[in-house]
Amino acid sequence: MFEFGSTYSPRVSYHYNPKVSNYHYGVKHPMKPFRFMLTDHLVSSYGLHNIMDLYETREATKEELLQFHSEDYVEFLSKVSPDNISKMPRGTFDKYNIGDDCPIFQNIYEYCKLYAGASLDASRKLINDQSDIAINWSGGLHHAKKSNPSGFCYVNDIVLATLNLLRYHPRVLYIDIDLHHGDGVQEAFYTTDRVFTVSFHKYNGEFFPGTGNYDEIGCAEGKHFAMNVPLNDGIDDDSYINLFKSVMEPIITSFKPTAIIQQCGADSLGHDRLGCFNLNIKAHGECVKFIRSFGIPMVVVGGGGYTPRNVSRLYAYETGILNNVLLQSELPEDMPFRNQFGPDYSLYPVLDDLYENMNSKKYLEDLRIRCLEHIRYLQG
Ligand code: VJV
Ligand code: CA
Ligand code: ZN
């Protein structure tokens, strides 16, 4: 481990319950909670456990889930199981959007309460001024709506954590670098000027969830407090980092958030099973490092990511970044599950060049200008 010479030494907390990696969406389902077990092994094998505050997280309570979700939906989640779903009233499947993306699996309610509890714990550490940065890699389930699941997400831990932060923080910035549009979070805060939401994602009008064009900017009090950065396939490290920095810097200096939540979905990496971008681990991490450099209290959550070995590499690397530590590329010799990381056994395998970059220089420059014009409204 090498420290990368800076005077900012934030107090970092890591919120994780090993139980969360034992739930199964289904054998062929792309969402694999065991990626958190791999992540945790990497994080501890690199010695990062010794320099953070570690918390084994609790389950969120029903009352906490009800801060955003509807009574009938939470009631449904608490009762449903693979054994009784077929005996529920006709229409239940459709009403709650149950299907291949969001199946009912064993102990689903416990899973929801665990990942939401971890994000709530993380937000509480910021509120109590006990952490400057609080990490929950098992959170980031940004598609969940008030009364239904969507896109592998059942309860929206980000909305819950943000609502908690808003009890003490006047302005919260939400940043979403998952491949998909952060629609559930955007929708929840679409009419308020106390939360600025920004999502970078693939957009063509069809790609899931179908929303997130640049003309979605918020409404009523919230007008100009939502931003969308729609991208095409194959975006590479330099284009993404340049765009990200040139958009995020003026947002932070004009909106002046008192707390930030960053969603770090790993499906924006190259070679992701559901992905179509060309980002390498260090480029994704550069976005996290850049946001950290503003020194504003931060909750950091995970999200998508469907090639488990790369998800865990990314989250170990970003845990290092958040602790001001650069991890050596050679994976620790004695770590469990090291065989998952062959043949290179490196933290930074080459993940680029799979897709042609369909974002022309002109497309990216026009997009950047459009975003900067949007931000001018914040400056009044
Ligand atoms: O594109 C969709 C919706 C369909 C209907 C359902 N079929 C299965 C797929 C097409 C239109 N859904 C997306 C949802 C992506 C969710 C991303 C979540 C996050 O990363 O943003 C945050 C955690 C989608 N893309 C790929 C799949 N679903 C998919 C689902 C499966 C599958 C293969 C692909 C579900 C089960 C199985 N295979 C066995
Ligand atoms: Ca996104
Ligand atoms: Zn995603």
mmCIF file of C-alpha atoms in Angstrom, residues 3-348:
data_model
loop_
_atom_site.group_PDB
_atom_site.id
_atom_site.type_symbol
_atom_site.label_atom_id
_atom_site.label_comp_id
_atom_site.label_asym_id
_atom_site.label_seq_id
_atom_site.Cartn_x
_atom_site.Cartn_y
_atom_site.Cartn_z
ATOM 1 C CA GLU A 3 -0.391 6.683 0.488
ATOM 2 C CA PHE A 4 -0.863 9.224 -2.280
ATOM 3 C CA GLY A 5 0.459 12.245 -0.451
ATOM 4 C CA SER A 6 -2.376 14.515 0.561
ATOM 5 C CA THR A 7 -3.160 16.202 3.841
ATOM 6 C CA TYR A 8 -6.865 15.281 3.778
ATOM 7 C CA SER A 9 -7.295 12.216 5.962
ATOM 8 C CA PRO A 10 -10.983 11.500 6.199
ATOM 9 C CA ARG A 11 -12.519 9.115 8.724
ATOM 10 C CA VAL A 12 -13.808 6.237 6.599
ATOM 11 C CA SER A 13 -16.387 3.655 7.701
ATOM 12 C CA TYR A 14 -17.189 0.391 5.887
ATOM 13 C CA HIS A 15 -20.695 -1.002 6.346
ATOM 14 C CA TYR A 16 -21.155 -4.652 5.486
ATOM 15 C CA ASN A 17 -23.047 -7.693 6.673
ATOM 16 C CA PRO A 18 -21.641 -10.970 5.278
ATOM 17 C CA LYS A 19 -25.195 -12.369 5.187
ATOM 18 C CA VAL A 20 -26.015 -10.104 2.222
ATOM 19 C CA SER A 21 -23.818 -12.169 -0.107
ATOM 20 C CA ASN A 22 -25.846 -15.354 0.509
ATOM 21 C CA TYR A 23 -29.065 -14.394 -1.304
ATOM 22 C CA HIS A 24 -29.778 -15.756 -4.790
ATOM 23 C CA TYR A 25 -31.889 -14.065 -7.459
ATOM 24 C CA GLY A 26 -31.792 -17.344 -9.438
ATOM 25 C CA VAL A 27 -29.137 -19.532 -11.067
ATOM 26 C CA LYS A 28 -28.916 -17.666 -14.369
ATOM 27 C CA HIS A 29 -29.918 -14.246 -13.098
ATOM 28 C CA PRO A 30 -27.102 -11.735 -13.780
ATOM 29 C CA MET A 31 -27.324 -10.109 -10.311
ATOM 30 C CA LYS A 32 -24.985 -12.087 -8.018
ATOM 31 C CA PRO A 33 -24.814 -10.971 -4.372
ATOM 32 C CA PHE A 34 -21.764 -13.262 -3.831
ATOM 33 C CA ARG A 35 -19.719 -10.498 -5.534
ATOM 34 C CA PHE A 36 -19.761 -8.785 -2.115
ATOM 35 C CA MET A 37 -18.077 -11.783 -0.514
ATOM 36 C CA LEU A 38 -15.303 -11.569 -3.151
ATOM 37 C CA THR A 39 -15.072 -7.802 -2.561
ATOM 38 C CA ASP A 40 -14.779 -8.249 1.181
ATOM 39 C CA HIS A 41 -11.986 -10.846 0.768
ATOM 40 C CA LEU A 42 -10.048 -8.479 -1.479
ATOM 41 C CA VAL A 43 -10.568 -5.517 0.843
ATOM 42 C CA SER A 44 -9.354 -7.447 3.892
ATOM 43 C CA SER A 45 -6.515 -9.235 2.085
ATOM 44 C CA TYR A 46 -5.106 -5.869 1.025
ATOM 45 C CA GLY A 47 -5.211 -4.815 4.693
ATOM 46 C CA LEU A 48 -7.851 -2.111 4.237
ATOM 47 C CA HIS A 49 -9.913 -3.487 7.140
ATOM 48 C CA ASN A 50 -7.192 -2.265 9.493
ATOM 49 C CA ILE A 51 -7.471 1.384 8.513
ATOM 50 C CA MET A 52 -11.273 1.891 8.414
ATOM 51 C CA ASP A 53 -14.032 1.700 11.011
ATOM 52 C CA LEU A 54 -15.867 -1.557 10.284
ATOM 53 C CA TYR A 55 -19.557 -1.995 11.031
ATOM 54 C CA GLU A 56 -21.563 -5.171 10.687
ATOM 55 C CA THR A 57 -24.832 -3.659 9.605
ATOM 56 C CA ARG A 58 -28.302 -4.244 10.974
ATOM 57 C CA GLU A 59 -31.555 -4.752 9.105
ATOM 58 C CA ALA A 60 -33.598 -1.630 8.333
ATOM 59 C CA THR A 61 -36.895 -1.591 10.223
ATOM 60 C CA LYS A 62 -40.293 -1.646 8.541
ATOM 61 C CA GLU A 63 -40.876 1.949 9.717
ATOM 62 C CA GLU A 64 -37.660 3.010 8.011
ATOM 63 C CA LEU A 65 -38.698 1.387 4.701
ATOM 64 C CA LEU A 66 -42.045 3.216 4.991
ATOM 65 C CA GLN A 67 -40.254 6.564 4.879
ATOM 66 C CA PHE A 68 -40.304 6.112 1.086
ATOM 67 C CA HIS A 69 -42.175 2.921 0.197
ATOM 68 C CA SER A 70 -45.929 2.411 0.383
ATOM 69 C CA GLU A 71 -47.537 0.412 3.175
ATOM 70 C CA ASP A 72 -49.103 -2.183 0.831
ATOM 71 C CA TYR A 73 -45.829 -2.774 -1.046
ATOM 72 C CA VAL A 74 -43.761 -3.231 2.140
ATOM 73 C CA GLU A 75 -46.490 -5.511 3.497
ATOM 74 C CA PHE A 76 -46.297 -7.549 0.265
ATOM 75 C CA LEU A 77 -42.483 -7.790 0.443
ATOM 76 C CA SER A 78 -42.646 -8.906 4.067
ATOM 77 C CA LYS A 79 -45.072 -11.756 3.303
ATOM 78 C CA VAL A 80 -44.157 -13.012 -0.165
ATOM 79 C CA SER A 81 -42.050 -16.137 -0.770
ATOM 80 C CA PRO A 82 -41.465 -18.526 -3.698
ATOM 81 C CA ASP A 83 -43.888 -20.927 -1.951
ATOM 82 C CA ASN A 84 -46.855 -18.570 -1.545
ATOM 83 C CA ILE A 85 -46.614 -16.217 -4.539
ATOM 84 C CA SER A 86 -48.807 -18.499 -6.705
ATOM 85 C CA LYS A 87 -51.510 -18.424 -4.008
ATOM 86 C CA MET A 88 -51.668 -14.614 -3.941
ATOM 87 C CA PRO A 89 -54.569 -12.820 -5.672
ATOM 88 C CA ARG A 90 -54.521 -12.774 -9.461
ATOM 89 C CA GLY A 91 -52.859 -9.584 -10.674
ATOM 90 C CA THR A 92 -50.260 -9.525 -7.868
ATOM 91 C CA PHE A 93 -47.431 -10.341 -10.333
ATOM 92 C CA ASP A 94 -48.367 -7.460 -12.613
ATOM 93 C CA LYS A 95 -49.219 -5.026 -9.839
ATOM 94 C CA TYR A 96 -45.778 -5.466 -8.312
ATOM 95 C CA ASN A 97 -43.828 -5.953 -11.540
ATOM 96 C CA ILE A 98 -42.654 -9.455 -10.545
ATOM 97 C CA GLY A 99 -40.899 -11.360 -13.341
ATOM 98 C CA ASP A 100 -37.478 -12.291 -14.725
ATOM 99 C CA ASP A 101 -35.816 -9.003 -13.744
ATOM 100 C CA CYS A 102 -37.336 -8.934 -10.254
ATOM 101 C CA PRO A 103 -38.073 -12.510 -9.190
ATOM 102 C CA ILE A 104 -39.362 -13.544 -5.772
ATOM 103 C CA PHE A 105 -36.586 -15.521 -4.083
ATOM 104 C CA GLN A 106 -36.076 -17.076 -0.658
ATOM 105 C CA ASN A 107 -35.792 -14.503 2.187
ATOM 106 C CA ILE A 108 -36.128 -11.537 -0.163
ATOM 107 C CA TYR A 109 -37.408 -9.236 2.609
ATOM 108 C CA GLU A 110 -34.374 -9.916 4.801
ATOM 109 C CA TYR A 111 -32.102 -9.141 1.837
ATOM 110 C CA CYS A 112 -33.876 -5.794 1.275
ATOM 111 C CA LYS A 113 -33.693 -4.866 4.955
ATOM 112 C CA LEU A 114 -29.974 -5.726 5.071
ATOM 113 C CA TYR A 115 -28.809 -3.652 2.127
ATOM 114 C CA ALA A 116 -31.103 -0.752 3.082
ATOM 115 C CA GLY A 117 -29.983 -0.970 6.739
ATOM 116 C CA ALA A 118 -26.370 -0.630 5.610
ATOM 117 C CA SER A 119 -27.068 2.570 3.623
ATOM 118 C CA LEU A 120 -29.075 3.976 6.530
ATOM 119 C CA ASP A 121 -26.226 3.182 8.945
ATOM 120 C CA ALA A 122 -23.801 4.864 6.519
ATOM 121 C CA SER A 123 -25.942 8.023 6.356
ATOM 122 C CA ARG A 124 -26.218 8.064 10.150
ATOM 123 C CA LYS A 125 -22.419 8.045 10.535
ATOM 124 C CA LEU A 126 -22.287 11.217 8.417
ATOM 125 C CA ILE A 127 -25.120 12.877 10.305
ATOM 126 C CA ASN A 128 -23.471 12.164 13.671
ATOM 127 C CA ASP A 129 -20.188 13.480 12.298
ATOM 128 C CA GLN A 130 -18.508 10.173 13.111
ATOM 129 C CA SER A 131 -17.415 9.526 9.495
ATOM 130 C CA ASP A 132 -16.434 11.748 6.582
ATOM 131 C CA ILE A 133 -16.882 8.875 4.116
ATOM 132 C CA ALA A 134 -19.207 5.901 4.683
ATOM 133 C CA ILE A 135 -19.168 2.955 2.251
ATOM 134 C CA ASN A 136 -21.906 0.358 1.538
ATOM 135 C CA TRP A 137 -21.012 -1.666 -1.565
ATOM 136 C CA SER A 138 -24.184 -3.779 -1.205
ATOM 137 C CA GLY A 139 -26.398 -0.711 -1.736
ATOM 138 C CA GLY A 140 -27.045 1.466 -4.765
ATOM 139 C CA LEU A 141 -30.300 -0.122 -5.940
ATOM 140 C CA HIS A 142 -31.404 3.001 -7.782
ATOM 141 C CA HIS A 143 -34.395 1.729 -9.823
ATOM 142 C CA ALA A 144 -36.771 0.757 -6.964
ATOM 143 C CA LYS A 145 -39.973 2.823 -6.890
ATOM 144 C CA LYS A 146 -42.349 3.765 -4.073
ATOM 145 C CA SER A 147 -44.730 0.865 -4.772
ATOM 146 C CA ASN A 148 -42.861 -1.582 -6.975
ATOM 147 C CA PRO A 149 -39.502 -3.131 -7.682
ATOM 148 C CA SER A 150 -37.708 -2.455 -10.965
ATOM 149 C CA GLY A 151 -34.480 -3.613 -12.631
ATOM 150 C CA PHE A 152 -33.199 -5.990 -9.893
ATOM 151 C CA CYS A 153 -33.976 -3.354 -7.188
ATOM 152 C CA TYR A 154 -36.684 -3.930 -4.555
ATOM 153 C CA VAL A 155 -36.229 -1.145 -2.028
ATOM 154 C CA ASN A 156 -34.453 2.094 -2.800
ATOM 155 C CA ASP A 157 -31.688 2.364 -0.190
ATOM 156 C CA ILE A 158 -30.393 5.557 -1.857
ATOM 157 C CA VAL A 159 -33.694 7.396 -1.481
ATOM 158 C CA LEU A 160 -33.950 6.204 2.138
ATOM 159 C CA ALA A 161 -30.388 7.328 2.953
ATOM 160 C CA THR A 162 -30.953 10.680 1.215
ATOM 161 C CA LEU A 163 -34.185 11.309 3.157
ATOM 162 C CA ASN A 164 -32.230 10.608 6.319
ATOM 163 C CA LEU A 165 -29.457 13.046 5.312
ATOM 164 C CA LEU A 166 -32.055 15.714 4.500
ATOM 165 C CA ARG A 167 -33.136 15.769 8.149
ATOM 166 C CA TYR A 168 -29.846 17.522 8.952
ATOM 167 C CA HIS A 169 -28.311 18.560 5.627
ATOM 168 C CA PRO A 170 -29.795 21.437 3.617
ATOM 169 C CA ARG A 171 -28.498 20.205 0.232
ATOM 170 C CA VAL A 172 -27.592 16.699 -0.950
ATOM 171 C CA LEU A 173 -25.919 15.897 -4.282
ATOM 172 C CA TYR A 174 -26.591 12.481 -5.838
ATOM 173 C CA ILE A 175 -24.090 11.236 -8.452
ATOM 174 C CA ASP A 176 -24.788 8.031 -10.422
ATOM 175 C CA ILE A 177 -22.072 6.421 -12.585
ATOM 176 C CA ASP A 178 -23.877 3.089 -13.048
ATOM 177 C CA LEU A 179 -24.359 2.184 -16.733
ATOM 178 C CA HIS A 180 -28.121 2.593 -16.266
ATOM 179 C CA HIS A 181 -30.174 5.717 -15.603
ATOM 180 C CA GLY A 182 -30.815 6.348 -11.885
ATOM 181 C CA ASP A 183 -34.554 6.757 -12.502
ATOM 182 C CA GLY A 184 -35.912 5.807 -9.042
ATOM 183 C CA VAL A 185 -33.757 8.373 -7.239
ATOM 184 C CA GLN A 186 -34.412 11.065 -9.862
ATOM 185 C CA GLU A 187 -38.173 10.498 -9.617
ATOM 186 C CA ALA A 188 -38.212 10.650 -5.809
ATOM 187 C CA PHE A 189 -36.542 14.071 -5.757
ATOM 188 C CA TYR A 190 -37.794 15.489 -9.069
ATOM 189 C CA THR A 191 -39.707 18.378 -7.500
ATOM 190 C CA THR A 192 -37.256 19.507 -4.810
ATOM 191 C CA ASP A 193 -34.327 21.923 -4.976
ATOM 192 C CA ARG A 194 -32.692 20.311 -1.918
ATOM 193 C CA VAL A 195 -31.419 17.288 -3.863
ATOM 194 C CA PHE A 196 -29.516 17.643 -7.133
ATOM 195 C CA THR A 197 -29.473 14.331 -9.034
ATOM 196 C CA VAL A 198 -27.056 13.623 -11.870
ATOM 197 C CA SER A 199 -26.743 10.364 -13.788
ATOM 198 C CA PHE A 200 -24.310 9.330 -16.540
ATOM 199 C CA HIS A 201 -25.677 6.364 -18.512
ATOM 200 C CA LYS A 202 -26.247 4.649 -21.814
ATOM 201 C CA TYR A 203 -29.313 6.140 -23.468
ATOM 202 C CA ASN A 204 -31.005 5.485 -26.774
ATOM 203 C CA GLY A 205 -34.663 5.626 -25.752
ATOM 204 C CA GLU A 206 -34.883 1.822 -25.542
ATOM 205 C CA PHE A 207 -32.063 0.711 -23.289
ATOM 206 C CA PHE A 208 -33.329 -0.034 -19.754
ATOM 207 C CA PRO A 209 -35.072 1.808 -18.080
ATOM 208 C CA GLY A 210 -35.734 3.911 -21.208
ATOM 209 C CA THR A 211 -35.521 7.296 -19.412
ATOM 210 C CA GLY A 212 -32.650 9.747 -18.819
ATOM 211 C CA ASN A 213 -32.507 12.007 -21.854
ATOM 212 C CA TYR A 214 -30.925 15.424 -21.352
ATOM 213 C CA ASP A 215 -34.314 17.144 -21.397
ATOM 214 C CA GLU A 216 -35.307 15.585 -18.038
ATOM 215 C CA ILE A 217 -34.244 18.438 -15.756
ATOM 216 C CA GLY A 218 -36.709 18.355 -12.843
ATOM 217 C CA CYS A 219 -39.938 20.273 -12.351
ATOM 218 C CA ALA A 220 -41.636 22.796 -10.034
ATOM 219 C CA GLU A 221 -39.165 23.777 -7.278
ATOM 220 C CA GLY A 222 -36.891 21.049 -8.611
ATOM 221 C CA LYS A 223 -36.546 22.506 -12.121
ATOM 222 C CA HIS A 224 -32.825 22.469 -13.092
ATOM 223 C CA PHE A 225 -32.026 20.231 -10.083
ATOM 224 C CA ALA A 226 -31.879 17.011 -12.131
ATOM 225 C CA MET A 227 -29.267 16.400 -14.811
ATOM 226 C CA ASN A 228 -28.879 13.553 -17.273
ATOM 227 C CA VAL A 229 -25.825 12.740 -19.337
ATOM 228 C CA PRO A 230 -26.931 10.314 -22.093
ATOM 229 C CA LEU A 231 -24.067 8.352 -23.685
ATOM 230 C CA ASN A 232 -23.615 5.878 -26.521
ATOM 231 C CA ASP A 233 -21.817 2.518 -26.532
ATOM 232 C CA GLY A 234 -18.086 2.209 -26.153
ATOM 233 C CA ILE A 235 -17.193 5.370 -24.230
ATOM 234 C CA ASP A 236 -13.514 5.236 -23.235
ATOM 235 C CA ASP A 237 -11.537 6.321 -20.177
ATOM 236 C CA ASP A 238 -10.389 9.740 -21.354
ATOM 237 C CA SER A 239 -13.721 10.879 -22.808
ATOM 238 C CA TYR A 240 -15.610 9.764 -19.708
ATOM 239 C CA ILE A 241 -13.198 11.306 -17.187
ATOM 240 C CA ASN A 242 -13.005 14.620 -19.080
ATOM 241 C CA LEU A 243 -16.758 14.890 -19.364
ATOM 242 C CA PHE A 244 -17.304 13.804 -15.754
ATOM 243 C CA LYS A 245 -14.853 16.319 -14.308
ATOM 244 C CA SER A 246 -15.937 19.235 -16.459
ATOM 245 C CA VAL A 247 -19.586 18.694 -15.490
ATOM 246 C CA MET A 248 -19.174 17.780 -11.798
ATOM 247 C CA GLU A 249 -16.827 20.598 -10.838
ATOM 248 C CA PRO A 250 -19.288 23.433 -11.637
ATOM 249 C CA ILE A 251 -22.207 21.468 -10.153
ATOM 250 C CA ILE A 252 -20.381 21.175 -6.844
ATOM 251 C CA THR A 253 -19.180 24.767 -6.758
ATOM 252 C CA SER A 254 -22.632 26.187 -7.650
ATOM 253 C CA PHE A 255 -24.991 23.823 -5.812
ATOM 254 C CA LYS A 256 -22.695 23.682 -2.746
ATOM 255 C CA PRO A 257 -23.907 20.345 -1.388
ATOM 256 C CA THR A 258 -23.391 19.739 2.311
ATOM 257 C CA ALA A 259 -23.435 15.962 1.694
ATOM 258 C CA ILE A 260 -22.923 13.747 -1.371
ATOM 259 C CA ILE A 261 -24.154 10.250 -2.231
ATOM 260 C CA GLN A 262 -22.193 8.599 -5.029
ATOM 261 C CA GLN A 263 -23.590 5.459 -6.678
ATOM 262 C CA CYS A 264 -20.692 3.501 -8.201
ATOM 263 C CA GLY A 265 -22.405 0.859 -10.364
ATOM 264 C CA ALA A 266 -19.657 -1.338 -11.834
ATOM 265 C CA ASP A 267 -21.567 -2.197 -15.026
ATOM 266 C CA SER A 268 -20.009 0.875 -16.664
ATOM 267 C CA LEU A 269 -16.694 -1.072 -16.775
ATOM 268 C CA GLY A 270 -15.524 -2.662 -20.006
ATOM 269 C CA HIS A 271 -16.264 -6.404 -20.370
ATOM 270 C CA ASP A 272 -19.322 -6.264 -18.071
ATOM 271 C CA ARG A 273 -21.816 -9.052 -18.808
ATOM 272 C CA LEU A 274 -24.647 -6.520 -19.338
ATOM 273 C CA GLY A 275 -22.456 -3.568 -20.231
ATOM 274 C CA CYS A 276 -21.432 -1.667 -23.357
ATOM 275 C CA PHE A 277 -18.911 0.921 -22.093
ATOM 276 C CA ASN A 278 -15.102 0.606 -22.245
ATOM 277 C CA LEU A 279 -14.082 1.954 -18.829
ATOM 278 C CA ASN A 280 -11.087 0.554 -16.983
ATOM 279 C CA ILE A 281 -11.010 0.218 -13.203
ATOM 280 C CA LYS A 282 -8.661 3.190 -12.769
ATOM 281 C CA ALA A 283 -10.920 5.472 -14.846
ATOM 282 C CA HIS A 284 -14.021 4.552 -12.830
ATOM 283 C CA GLY A 285 -11.958 5.103 -9.683
ATOM 284 C CA GLU A 286 -10.766 8.478 -10.970
ATOM 285 C CA CYS A 287 -14.378 9.699 -10.800
ATOM 286 C CA VAL A 288 -14.564 8.630 -7.148
ATOM 287 C CA LYS A 289 -11.175 10.201 -6.391
ATOM 288 C CA PHE A 290 -12.275 13.476 -8.016
ATOM 289 C CA ILE A 291 -15.456 13.722 -5.933
ATOM 290 C CA ARG A 292 -13.541 12.819 -2.773
ATOM 291 C CA SER A 293 -11.096 15.667 -3.453
ATOM 292 C CA PHE A 294 -13.790 18.260 -2.622
ATOM 293 C CA GLY A 295 -13.688 17.093 1.001
ATOM 294 C CA ILE A 296 -17.499 17.044 1.378
ATOM 295 C CA PRO A 297 -19.040 14.286 3.593
ATOM 296 C CA MET A 298 -19.896 11.337 1.349
ATOM 297 C CA VAL A 299 -21.917 8.132 1.348
ATOM 298 C CA VAL A 300 -20.567 5.746 -1.290
ATOM 299 C CA VAL A 301 -22.724 2.859 -2.539
ATOM 300 C CA GLY A 302 -22.393 0.137 -5.187
ATOM 301 C CA GLY A 303 -25.059 -0.704 -7.770
ATOM 302 C CA GLY A 304 -24.915 -2.801 -10.942
ATOM 303 C CA GLY A 305 -21.943 -4.899 -12.045
ATOM 304 C CA TYR A 306 -22.382 -8.309 -13.625
ATOM 305 C CA THR A 307 -18.873 -9.693 -14.007
ATOM 306 C CA PRO A 308 -18.287 -10.482 -10.311
ATOM 307 C CA ARG A 309 -14.451 -10.676 -10.409
ATOM 308 C CA ASN A 310 -14.261 -7.165 -11.910
ATOM 309 C CA VAL A 311 -16.904 -5.765 -9.561
ATOM 310 C CA SER A 312 -14.851 -6.908 -6.580
ATOM 311 C CA ARG A 313 -11.607 -5.598 -8.090
ATOM 312 C CA LEU A 314 -13.255 -2.197 -8.640
ATOM 313 C CA TYR A 315 -14.736 -1.958 -5.150
ATOM 314 C CA ALA A 316 -11.469 -2.988 -3.487
ATOM 315 C CA TYR A 317 -9.622 -0.384 -5.582
ATOM 316 C CA GLU A 318 -12.198 2.311 -4.744
ATOM 317 C CA THR A 319 -12.102 1.398 -1.041
ATOM 318 C CA GLY A 320 -8.362 2.066 -1.338
ATOM 319 C CA ILE A 321 -8.930 5.393 -3.140
ATOM 320 C CA LEU A 322 -11.369 6.542 -0.448
ATOM 321 C CA ASN A 323 -8.724 5.728 2.187
ATOM 322 C CA ASN A 324 -5.988 7.547 0.274
ATOM 323 C CA VAL A 325 -4.217 4.283 -0.526
ATOM 324 C CA LEU A 326 -3.109 2.905 -3.905
ATOM 325 C CA LEU A 327 -3.258 -0.905 -3.971
ATOM 326 C CA GLN A 328 -0.458 -2.877 -5.650
ATOM 327 C CA SER A 329 -1.592 -4.600 -8.831
ATOM 328 C CA GLU A 330 -0.413 -8.096 -7.800
ATOM 329 C CA LEU A 331 -3.242 -9.694 -5.785
ATOM 330 C CA PRO A 332 -2.267 -10.776 -2.243
ATOM 331 C CA GLU A 333 -0.719 -14.288 -2.374
ATOM 332 C CA ASP A 334 -2.727 -15.899 0.385
ATOM 333 C CA MET A 335 -6.178 -14.518 -0.328
ATOM 334 C CA PRO A 336 -9.224 -16.809 -0.464
ATOM 335 C CA PHE A 337 -10.769 -17.354 -3.942
ATOM 336 C CA ARG A 338 -7.577 -16.084 -5.650
ATOM 337 C CA ASN A 339 -8.268 -18.596 -8.451
ATOM 338 C CA GLN A 340 -11.261 -16.437 -9.528
ATOM 339 C CA PHE A 341 -8.808 -13.768 -10.690
ATOM 340 C CA GLY A 342 -6.622 -15.722 -13.101
ATOM 341 C CA PRO A 343 -4.862 -15.852 -15.460
ATOM 342 C CA ASP A 344 -3.485 -12.365 -14.699
ATOM 343 C CA TYR A 345 -4.040 -12.244 -10.886
ATOM 344 C CA SER A 346 -3.940 -8.473 -11.250
ATOM 345 C CA LEU A 347 -6.176 -5.823 -9.700
ATOM 346 C CA TYR A 348 -6.089 -3.887 -12.970
#
